[in-house]
CSV table of C-alpha atoms and ligand atoms in Angstrom, one decimal:
chain,number,residue,atom,x,y,z
V,19,MET,CA,0.0,0.2,-0.1
V,20,VAL,CA,0.9,3.5,-0.8
V,21,ASP,CA,2.5,5.8,2.1
V,22,ALA,CA,-0.8,8.0,2.9
V,23,THR,CA,1.5,10.9,4.2
V,24,LEU,CA,3.0,11.1,0.7
V,25,VAL,CA,0.0,10.8,-1.5
V,26,GLU,CA,-3.7,11.4,-1.4
V,27,ASP,CA,-5.8,8.2,-1.9
V,28,TYR,CA,-9.3,9.4,-3.1
V,29,HIS,CA,-10.3,5.8,-3.8
V,30,SER,CA,-11.3,5.0,-0.4
V,31,ARG,CA,-13.6,8.1,-0.3
V,32,THR,CA,-15.6,6.7,-3.3
V,33,SER,CA,-16.0,3.1,-1.6
V,34,GLY,CA,-19.3,3.2,-0.8
V,35,THR,CA,-20.8,3.6,-4.2
V,36,ARG,CA,-18.9,0.2,-5.5
V,37,HIS,CA,-20.3,-3.1,-5.0
V,38,LEU,CA,-17.3,-5.3,-6.0
V,39,VAL,CA,-17.6,-8.9,-5.6
V,40,GLU,CA,-14.8,-10.6,-3.0
V,41,SER,CA,-13.5,-13.0,-5.2
V,42,PRO,CA,-13.9,-12.1,-8.9
V,43,VAL,CA,-13.7,-14.9,-11.5
V,44,LEU,CA,-11.5,-14.0,-14.4
V,45,TRP,CA,-12.8,-15.1,-17.5
V,46,ASP,CA,-10.2,-15.1,-20.0
V,47,GLU,CA,-11.0,-14.9,-23.8
V,48,THR,CA,-7.4,-14.8,-25.2
V,49,LEU,CA,-8.1,-18.0,-26.9
V,50,ARG,CA,-11.4,-17.3,-28.5
V,51,ASP,CA,-12.0,-13.8,-29.1
V,52,GLY,CA,-8.0,-12.7,-28.8
V,53,GLU,CA,-7.7,-15.8,-31.5
V,54,GLN,CA,-10.2,-13.8,-33.9
V,55,THR,CA,-7.9,-10.8,-33.7
V,56,PRO,CA,-7.3,-10.4,-37.7
V,57,GLY,CA,-4.5,-12.5,-38.6
V,58,VAL,CA,-4.1,-14.3,-35.5
V,59,HIS,CA,-4.4,-18.3,-35.3
V,60,PHE,CA,-3.1,-20.6,-32.4
V,61,SER,CA,-2.7,-24.4,-32.9
V,62,PRO,CA,-3.7,-26.7,-30.5
V,63,GLU,CA,-0.4,-26.8,-28.8
V,64,GLU,CA,0.2,-23.4,-28.6
V,65,LYS,CA,-3.1,-22.9,-27.2
V,66,LEU,CA,-2.2,-25.2,-24.5
V,67,GLN,CA,1.0,-23.5,-23.8
V,68,ILE,CA,-0.9,-20.6,-23.1
V,69,ALA,CA,-3.9,-21.9,-21.2
V,70,GLU,CA,-0.9,-23.6,-18.7
V,71,LEU,CA,0.2,-20.4,-18.1
V,72,LEU,CA,-3.1,-18.6,-17.8
V,73,SER,CA,-4.2,-21.4,-15.5
V,74,ASP,CA,-0.8,-21.3,-13.3
V,75,ILE,CA,-1.4,-17.6,-12.8
V,76,GLY,CA,-5.0,-18.1,-11.5
V,77,VAL,CA,-7.4,-17.1,-14.0
V,78,SER,CA,-10.6,-19.0,-13.0
V,79,VAL,CA,-12.0,-19.7,-16.7
V,80,LEU,CA,-11.0,-19.9,-19.9
V,81,ASN,CA,-12.4,-20.2,-23.1
V,82,ALA,CA,-10.8,-22.4,-25.0
V,83,GLY,CA,-12.7,-22.1,-28.5
V,84,ILE,CA,-15.6,-23.1,-30.5
V,85,PRO,CA,-15.6,-26.6,-31.5
V,86,VAL,CA,-17.6,-26.5,-34.7
V,87,VAL,CA,-15.3,-23.8,-36.1
V,88,SER,CA,-13.0,-26.9,-37.3
V,89,GLU,CA,-11.6,-30.0,-36.6
V,90,LYS,CA,-8.4,-28.2,-35.4
V,91,GLU,CA,-10.2,-26.2,-33.2
V,92,ALA,CA,-12.3,-29.4,-31.6
V,93,ARG,CA,-9.0,-30.9,-31.3
V,94,ALA,CA,-7.7,-28.0,-29.2
V,95,VAL,CA,-11.0,-27.7,-27.1
V,96,ASP,CA,-10.3,-31.4,-26.2
V,97,LEU,CA,-6.9,-31.2,-25.6
V,98,LEU,CA,-7.4,-28.3,-22.9
V,99,ALA,CA,-10.4,-30.0,-21.5
V,100,HIS,CA,-8.2,-33.1,-20.6
V,101,ALA,CA,-4.9,-31.2,-19.6
V,102,GLY,CA,-6.0,-31.0,-15.9
V,103,LEU,CA,-5.8,-27.6,-15.6
V,104,LYS,CA,-7.0,-25.9,-12.7
V,105,ALA,CA,-9.0,-23.3,-14.6
V,106,LYS,CA,-12.2,-24.1,-15.6
V,107,VAL,CA,-12.4,-24.9,-19.5
V,108,LEU,CA,-15.1,-23.3,-21.3
V,109,ALA,CA,-15.9,-23.6,-24.9
V,110,ALA,CA,-18.6,-21.9,-27.0
V,111,ALA,CA,-21.7,-22.7,-29.0
V,112,ARG,CA,-24.1,-20.8,-31.3
V,113,THR,CA,-28.0,-21.8,-30.1
V,114,VAL,CA,-27.7,-24.8,-32.7
V,115,PRO,CA,-28.1,-28.0,-30.9
V,116,ASP,CA,-25.2,-29.4,-33.0
V,117,ASP,CA,-22.6,-27.0,-31.7
V,118,VAL,CA,-23.7,-27.9,-28.0
V,119,ASP,CA,-23.2,-31.2,-28.9
V,120,ALA,CA,-19.7,-30.5,-29.9
V,121,VAL,CA,-19.2,-28.7,-26.8
V,122,ILE,CA,-20.6,-31.4,-24.5
V,123,LYS,CA,-18.4,-34.0,-26.8
V,124,SER,CA,-15.2,-32.0,-26.1
V,125,GLY,CA,-15.2,-32.7,-22.5
V,126,ALA,CA,-15.4,-28.8,-21.2
V,127,SER,CA,-17.5,-28.1,-18.5
V,128,HIS,CA,-18.6,-24.8,-19.0
V,129,ILE,CA,-20.2,-23.8,-22.1
V,130,ALA,CA,-21.0,-20.1,-23.3
V,131,ILE,CA,-24.2,-20.1,-25.6
V,132,PHE,CA,-24.5,-17.0,-27.6
V,133,VAL,CA,-26.9,-15.2,-29.9
V,134,ALA,CA,-27.7,-11.9,-31.1
V,135,ALA,CA,-29.9,-9.5,-29.5
V,136,SER,CA,-30.1,-6.2,-31.2
V,137,ASN,CA,-32.6,-5.7,-34.1
V,138,VAL,CA,-29.9,-5.0,-36.9
V,139,HIS,CA,-28.3,-8.4,-35.6
V,140,LEU,CA,-31.5,-10.2,-35.9
V,141,GLN,CA,-32.7,-8.7,-39.2
V,142,TYR,CA,-29.8,-8.2,-41.1
V,143,LYS,CA,-27.7,-11.0,-39.7
V,144,LEU,CA,-29.5,-13.7,-38.1
V,145,LYS,CA,-32.8,-13.4,-40.4
V,146,MET,CA,-34.2,-14.5,-37.0
V,147,THR,CA,-37.5,-12.8,-34.9
V,148,GLN,CA,-37.3,-12.3,-31.4
V,149,GLU,CA,-39.5,-15.4,-30.8
V,150,GLU,CA,-37.1,-17.6,-32.6
V,151,VAL,CA,-34.3,-16.3,-31.0
V,152,LEU,CA,-35.9,-17.0,-27.5
V,153,ALA,CA,-37.0,-20.2,-28.4
V,154,ALA,CA,-33.7,-21.5,-29.8
V,155,SER,CA,-31.8,-20.2,-26.7
V,156,LEU,CA,-34.2,-21.9,-24.1
V,157,LYS,CA,-33.8,-25.2,-26.1
V,158,THR,CA,-30.0,-25.2,-26.0
V,159,VAL,CA,-29.6,-23.7,-22.7
V,160,ARG,CA,-32.0,-26.9,-21.4
V,161,GLN,CA,-29.9,-29.0,-23.6
V,162,ALA,CA,-26.6,-27.9,-21.8
V,163,LYS,CA,-28.1,-28.1,-18.6
V,164,ASP,CA,-29.4,-31.9,-19.4
V,165,ALA,CA,-25.5,-32.8,-19.9
V,166,GLY,CA,-24.4,-31.2,-16.6
V,167,LEU,CA,-22.4,-28.5,-18.0
V,168,HIS,CA,-22.3,-25.2,-16.0
V,169,VAL,CA,-24.0,-22.3,-18.8
V,170,ALA,CA,-23.3,-19.0,-19.3
V,171,PHE,CA,-25.7,-17.3,-21.8
V,172,VAL,CA,-24.2,-14.5,-23.7
V,173,THR,CA,-26.1,-12.1,-26.4
V,174,GLU,CA,-23.8,-10.2,-28.7
V,175,ASP,CA,-25.0,-6.3,-29.0
V,176,THR,CA,-26.8,-6.4,-25.8
V,177,VAL,CA,-26.5,-2.9,-25.2
V,178,ARG,CA,-28.0,-1.7,-28.3
V,179,ALA,CA,-30.9,-4.2,-28.2
V,180,PRO,CA,-34.5,-3.4,-27.4
V,181,PHE,CA,-34.4,-3.7,-23.1
V,182,ASP,CA,-37.9,-5.1,-23.0
V,183,PHE,CA,-36.5,-8.1,-25.4
V,184,VAL,CA,-33.5,-8.2,-23.3
V,185,GLU,CA,-35.3,-8.7,-20.1
V,186,ARG,CA,-38.0,-11.1,-21.2
V,187,LEU,CA,-34.9,-13.5,-22.9
V,188,TYR,CA,-32.4,-13.1,-19.9
V,189,ARG,CA,-34.9,-14.0,-17.1
V,190,GLU,CA,-36.2,-16.9,-19.2
V,191,VAL,CA,-32.9,-18.5,-20.0
V,192,GLN,CA,-32.2,-18.0,-16.2
V,193,ALA,CA,-35.2,-19.5,-15.2
V,194,ALA,CA,-34.6,-22.5,-17.6
V,195,GLY,CA,-31.1,-23.1,-15.9
V,196,ALA,CA,-28.5,-20.6,-17.1
V,197,ASP,CA,-25.9,-20.0,-14.4
V,198,ARG,CA,-24.3,-16.8,-15.6
V,199,LEU,CA,-25.6,-14.0,-17.5
V,200,VAL,CA,-23.0,-12.3,-19.7
V,201,VAL,CA,-23.9,-8.6,-21.0
V,202,SER,CA,-21.9,-7.6,-24.3
V,203,ASP,CA,-20.9,-4.2,-25.5
V,204,THR,CA,-19.9,-6.0,-28.8
V,205,VAL,CA,-18.9,-2.5,-30.7
V,206,GLY,CA,-17.7,-0.7,-27.9
V,207,ILE,CA,-20.0,2.0,-27.6
V,208,MET,CA,-20.7,2.1,-23.8
V,209,THR,CA,-18.9,4.8,-21.6
V,210,PRO,CA,-18.6,4.3,-18.0
V,211,LEU,CA,-21.7,6.3,-16.9
V,212,THR,CA,-24.0,5.2,-19.4
V,213,PHE,CA,-22.9,1.5,-18.7
V,214,ARG,CA,-23.4,2.0,-15.2
V,215,TRP,CA,-27.1,3.3,-16.0
V,216,TYR,CA,-27.0,0.1,-18.2
V,217,LEU,CA,-26.0,-2.8,-15.7
V,218,GLU,CA,-28.3,-0.9,-12.7
V,219,GLU,CA,-31.4,-1.3,-14.8
V,220,PHE,CA,-30.5,-4.8,-16.0
V,221,CYS,CA,-30.2,-5.7,-12.6
V,222,ARG,CA,-33.1,-4.5,-11.1
V,223,ARG,CA,-35.0,-5.9,-14.3
V,224,VAL,CA,-33.3,-9.2,-14.8
V,225,GLU,CA,-32.1,-9.8,-11.2
V,226,PRO,CA,-29.0,-12.1,-12.7
V,227,ARG,CA,-27.6,-14.7,-10.3
V,228,ASP,CA,-24.3,-14.0,-11.8
V,229,LEU,CA,-23.5,-11.0,-14.3
V,230,SER,CA,-20.5,-11.1,-16.7
V,231,VAL,CA,-19.5,-8.7,-19.1
V,232,HIS,CA,-17.9,-8.8,-22.3
V,233,CYS,CA,-16.2,-5.5,-23.4
V,234,HIS,CA,-15.0,-4.2,-26.5
V,235,ASN,CA,-12.3,-1.3,-27.0
V,236,ASP,CA,-13.4,0.5,-30.1
V,237,PHE,CA,-13.5,3.9,-28.3
V,238,GLY,CA,-10.8,2.8,-25.9
V,239,LEU,CA,-13.0,2.4,-23.0
V,240,ALA,CA,-13.1,-1.5,-22.7
V,241,THR,CA,-11.2,-1.9,-19.5
V,242,ALA,CA,-12.9,1.9,-18.2
V,243,ASN,CA,-16.4,0.1,-19.1
V,244,THR,CA,-15.3,-3.5,-17.5
V,245,LEU,CA,-14.2,-1.5,-14.2
V,246,THR,CA,-17.6,-0.2,-14.2
V,247,ALA,CA,-19.2,-3.4,-14.6
V,248,MET,CA,-17.2,-4.5,-11.6
V,249,GLU,CA,-18.2,-1.7,-9.6
V,250,CYS,CA,-22.0,-2.5,-10.4
V,251,GLY,CA,-21.4,-6.0,-8.9
V,252,ALA,CA,-20.5,-8.1,-12.0
V,253,THR,CA,-18.6,-11.2,-10.8
V,254,ALA,CA,-16.9,-12.1,-14.2
V,255,PRO,CA,-15.4,-10.1,-16.7
V,256,HIS,CA,-14.2,-11.1,-19.8
V,257,VAL,CA,-10.6,-10.4,-20.3
V,258,CYS,CA,-7.7,-10.8,-23.2
V,259,VAL,CA,-4.3,-10.8,-22.6
V,260,ASN,CA,-2.6,-7.9,-24.3
V,261,GLY,CA,-6.5,-6.5,-25.0
V,262,LEU,CA,-6.5,-8.8,-28.0
V,263,GLY,CA,-9.7,-9.3,-30.1
V,264,GLU,CA,-11.7,-8.5,-32.8
V,265,ARG,CA,-10.7,-5.0,-34.2
V,266,ALA,CA,-9.4,-2.6,-31.3
V,267,GLY,CA,-9.7,-5.8,-29.3
V,268,ASN,CA,-11.2,-6.5,-25.3
V,269,ALA,CA,-10.8,-5.5,-22.0
V,270,SER,CA,-7.0,-6.2,-21.2
V,271,LEU,CA,-6.3,-8.8,-18.3
V,272,GLU,CA,-3.4,-7.3,-17.2
V,273,GLU,CA,-5.4,-3.8,-17.0
V,274,VAL,CA,-8.5,-5.0,-15.0
V,275,VAL,CA,-6.6,-7.0,-12.7
V,276,LEU,CA,-4.4,-4.3,-11.6
V,277,CYS,CA,-7.3,-1.6,-11.6
V,278,LEU,CA,-8.9,-4.3,-9.0
V,279,GLU,CA,-5.7,-4.9,-7.4
V,280,ALA,CA,-3.7,-1.7,-7.3
V,281,LEU,CA,-6.4,1.0,-7.3
V,282,TYR,CA,-9.2,-0.9,-5.3
V,283,GLY,CA,-7.4,-3.2,-2.9
V,284,VAL,CA,-9.1,-6.2,-4.5
V,285,HIS,CA,-7.6,-9.7,-3.9
V,286,THR,CA,-7.9,-11.4,-7.5
V,287,GLY,CA,-5.9,-14.0,-6.9
V,288,ILE,CA,-3.9,-13.4,-9.8
V,289,LYS,CA,0.0,-14.1,-9.9
V,290,THR,CA,0.6,-10.5,-11.1
V,291,GLU,CA,4.2,-10.4,-10.9
V,292,LYS,CA,3.8,-13.2,-14.1
V,293,LEU,CA,1.8,-11.1,-16.2
V,294,PHE,CA,4.5,-9.4,-18.2
V,295,GLU,CA,5.6,-13.1,-18.8
V,296,LEU,CA,2.3,-14.2,-20.1
V,297,SER,CA,2.0,-11.1,-22.1
V,298,GLN,CA,5.3,-11.7,-23.9
V,299,LEU,CA,4.0,-15.5,-24.5
V,300,VAL,CA,0.9,-14.1,-26.3
V,301,GLU,CA,2.8,-11.4,-28.0
V,302,GLU,CA,4.9,-14.1,-29.6
V,303,LEU,CA,2.4,-16.7,-30.3
V,304,SER,CA,-0.1,-14.5,-31.6
V,305,GLY,CA,2.6,-12.5,-33.7
V,306,VAL,CA,0.6,-9.3,-32.6
V,307,PRO,CA,3.3,-6.7,-31.1
V,308,VAL,CA,2.4,-4.9,-27.8
V,309,ALA,CA,2.2,-1.1,-28.3
V,310,ALA,CA,5.1,0.5,-26.5
V,311,ASN,CA,3.1,3.0,-24.8
V,312,LYS,CA,0.7,-0.2,-23.7
V,313,ALA,CA,-0.3,0.3,-19.8
V,314,LEU,CA,1.6,-2.3,-17.7
V,315,VAL,CA,2.9,-4.7,-20.0
V,316,GLY,CA,4.3,-2.1,-23.0
V,317,TYR,CA,7.9,-1.8,-23.2
V,318,ASN,CA,7.4,1.8,-22.3
V,319,ALA,CA,5.5,1.6,-19.3
V,320,PHE,CA,8.4,1.5,-16.7
V,321,SER,CA,11.0,3.5,-18.9
V,322,HIS,CA,12.2,7.2,-17.9
V,323,GLU,CA,14.4,9.5,-19.9
V,324,ALA,CA,13.4,13.1,-19.5
V,325,GLY,CA,15.7,14.8,-16.6
V,326,ILE,CA,12.8,16.2,-14.3
V,327,HIS,CA,11.2,12.6,-14.4
V,328,THR,CA,14.3,10.4,-13.8
V,329,HIS,CA,15.5,13.1,-11.2
V,330,GLY,CA,12.3,12.4,-9.4
V,331,ILE,CA,12.1,8.5,-9.8
V,332,LEU,CA,15.7,8.3,-8.3
V,333,ALA,CA,14.8,10.5,-5.5
V,334,HIS,CA,11.5,8.4,-4.7
V,335,THR,CA,9.7,6.1,-7.3
V,336,LEU,CA,6.1,7.5,-6.0
V,337,THR,CA,6.9,10.8,-8.2
V,338,TYR,CA,6.3,9.2,-11.5
V,339,GLU,CA,5.3,5.5,-11.0
V,340,PRO,CA,1.8,4.5,-9.7
V,341,LEU,CA,3.2,1.0,-8.8
V,342,GLN,CA,6.6,-0.9,-9.0
V,343,PRO,CA,7.3,-2.6,-11.9
V,344,GLU,CA,8.2,-5.7,-9.9
V,345,VAL,CA,4.3,-6.1,-9.1
V,346,VAL,CA,4.1,-7.1,-12.7
V,347,GLY,CA,7.3,-9.1,-13.5
V,348,ARG,CA,9.0,-5.9,-14.9
V,349,GLU,CA,12.1,-3.9,-14.3
V,350,ARG,CA,12.5,0.1,-14.5
V,351,HIS,CA,14.6,1.3,-17.2
V,352,MET,CA,16.4,4.7,-17.4
V,353,ILE,CA,16.9,5.4,-20.9
V,354,LEU,CA,20.0,7.6,-21.8
V,355,GLY,CA,18.9,10.3,-24.8
V,356,LYS,CA,18.0,13.7,-26.0
V,357,HIS,CA,15.9,14.5,-22.7
V,358,THR,CA,18.6,12.9,-19.9
V,359,GLY,CA,19.6,15.3,-17.0
V,360,LYS,CA,22.6,15.7,-14.8
V,361,THR,CA,21.2,13.2,-12.1
V,362,ALA,CA,20.7,10.2,-14.3
V,363,VAL,CA,24.4,10.6,-15.8
V,364,VAL,CA,25.6,10.5,-12.2
V,365,GLU,CA,23.4,7.5,-11.4
V,366,LYS,CA,24.8,5.7,-14.2
V,367,LEU,CA,28.6,6.8,-13.6
V,368,LYS,CA,27.9,5.2,-9.9
V,369,GLU,CA,27.6,1.7,-11.4
V,370,ARG,CA,31.4,1.8,-12.0
V,371,GLY,CA,32.1,3.6,-8.7
V,372,LEU,CA,32.6,6.8,-10.8
V,373,THR,CA,32.2,10.4,-9.9
V,374,ALA,CA,32.9,13.6,-12.2
V,375,SER,CA,33.2,17.1,-11.6
V,376,ASP,CA,30.6,19.6,-13.0
V,377,PRO,CA,32.4,20.6,-16.1
V,378,LEU,CA,33.0,17.3,-16.9
V,379,LEU,CA,29.4,16.2,-16.1
V,380,VAL,CA,28.0,18.4,-18.5
V,381,GLU,CA,30.6,17.8,-21.3
V,382,LEU,CA,29.4,14.2,-20.9
V,383,LEU,CA,25.7,15.0,-21.1
V,384,GLN,CA,26.3,17.3,-24.1
V,385,HIS,CA,27.7,14.2,-26.0
V,386,VAL,CA,24.9,12.1,-24.7
V,387,LYS,CA,22.1,14.5,-26.0
V,388,ALA,CA,24.4,14.9,-29.3
V,389,GLU,CA,24.8,11.2,-29.8
V,390,THR,CA,21.0,10.4,-29.5
V,391,GLU,CA,20.1,13.6,-31.7
V,392,ALA,CA,22.5,12.4,-34.3
V,393,ARG,CA,21.4,8.9,-34.4
V,394,SER,CA,19.9,7.9,-37.7
V,395,LYS,CA,16.4,6.3,-38.0
V,396,THR,CA,16.9,4.3,-41.1
V,397,ASP,CA,16.9,0.9,-39.2
V,398,LEU,CA,14.1,1.6,-37.3
V,399,ARG,CA,12.0,3.4,-40.3
V,400,ARG,CA,13.0,-0.1,-42.2
V,401,PHE,CA,11.6,-2.1,-39.7
V,402,LEU,CA,8.7,0.0,-39.3
V,403,MET,CA,8.0,-0.6,-43.0
V,404,GLU,CA,8.3,-4.3,-42.9
V,405,TYR,CA,6.1,-4.1,-39.7
V,406,ARG,CA,3.2,-2.5,-41.8
V,407,ARG,CA,3.6,-4.8,-44.4
V,408,LEU,CA,3.0,-7.9,-42.3
V,409,PHE,CA,0.3,-6.1,-40.2
V,410,VAL,CA,-1.9,-3.5,-41.9
V,411,ARG,CA,-3.5,-6.7,-43.7
V,412,PRO,CA,-2.6,-9.9,-42.5
V,413,GLY,CA,-4.1,-13.1,-43.6
V,414,LEU,CA,-3.7,-14.3,-47.4
V,415,SER,CA,-2.4,-11.8,-49.6
V,416,ASP,CA,-4.7,-11.0,-52.8
V,417,GLU,CA,-2.1,-13.1,-55.1
V,418,GLU,CA,-2.3,-16.1,-52.8
V,419,PHE,CA,-6.1,-15.9,-52.9
V,420,TRP,CA,-6.5,-15.4,-56.9
V,421,THR,CA,-4.4,-18.3,-57.0
V,422,MET,CA,-6.9,-20.4,-55.2
V,423,VAL,CA,-9.8,-19.3,-57.1
V,424,GLU,CA,-7.8,-20.4,-60.5
V,425,ALA,CA,-6.9,-23.7,-58.5
V,426,VAL,CA,-10.7,-24.8,-57.6
V,427,GLY,CA,-11.6,-23.8,-61.3
V,428,ILE,CA,-13.6,-20.8,-60.5
V,429,ARG,CA,-14.0,-18.8,-64.2
V,430,PRO,CA,-15.6,-16.0,-65.5
V,431,VAL,CA,-18.8,-16.6,-67.5
V,432,SER,CA,-18.1,-15.6,-71.2
V,433,ALA,CA,-20.5,-13.7,-72.7
S,20,MN,MN1,-16.0,-10.1,-28.4
């Protein structure tokens, strides 16, 4: 805990308006929504490697995937379900009996049954009426319950759907046995204030036994909205390592965990000191680089260069760091560069037991600044161009696709 004589803690003043559960159930979606990040795919063995670390770190539930997607995906779910993980293994299914059967067959103990709720999804995507959605939901929830599974019921686009329909649908699936209800902000349009209003209304009208949320990051609000949901009493937030996921991604595991732990003092049961290791493993296996300025796990998150900042940090880390890097398994880096000040150079010299007179320090500092200012950016720029080539449009190239079109014999119809 932070020394209260040095900094004020206003979080304690708002604790009366929060309804945080004592033991949150961290529900990881890295291997499902995270894998749906454009260009990302994990082999069954890679999924197992990530799942083992997630489980070891203390994640409660992990979504292994959707077995009906492919044979390989079914094998991955099966592999994780039988790996003896401490975390509960969940697999996802549409409100289609064959999907639910595939989950039952996989050996997963938990299922997430999902269907869309908003009018735009029903009319244009599912081409189903509300009555049809309700009937399919009830049928598959009962099917999964009869097989002894823990059932989470999820609607996509919950927060853009008519509330009367949401209320009726969730009430009925809960009565049919659904254990956990998931509200989704599928396109990330909620703000903390609106989401609070929505969830309070949802809790009043639906009375969920167990509330979970799925928040997307289209406006950069996924973590904030997830935290809001926790403040409203949600038990099982959906999270993804490094904030992976469709488009701009989902709420990030590390951000949600540290907000709860470091800001609100909630014991999440997560081994936070392993979060950086997990972040790097997922970065490597997904091939999606973590942004340098990403909270907690970005490479710059505990680096300091500017003179005023390094001076402050060297005097007391609390000046410019809200938490110690070791908490998330990291180290602090002092960067020598254009903005370096005298204190950092003095500190660096100490590494070899050296001290210097002021004129020599000034001279050394001039060299440090001049050298970094003169440094060529050619390599960095080349790397960035290559990075863009690989990432702006991952997946198959047009050339690869049109070659396949020819190979299967699709030809233009001649006039
Ligand atoms: Mn999603």
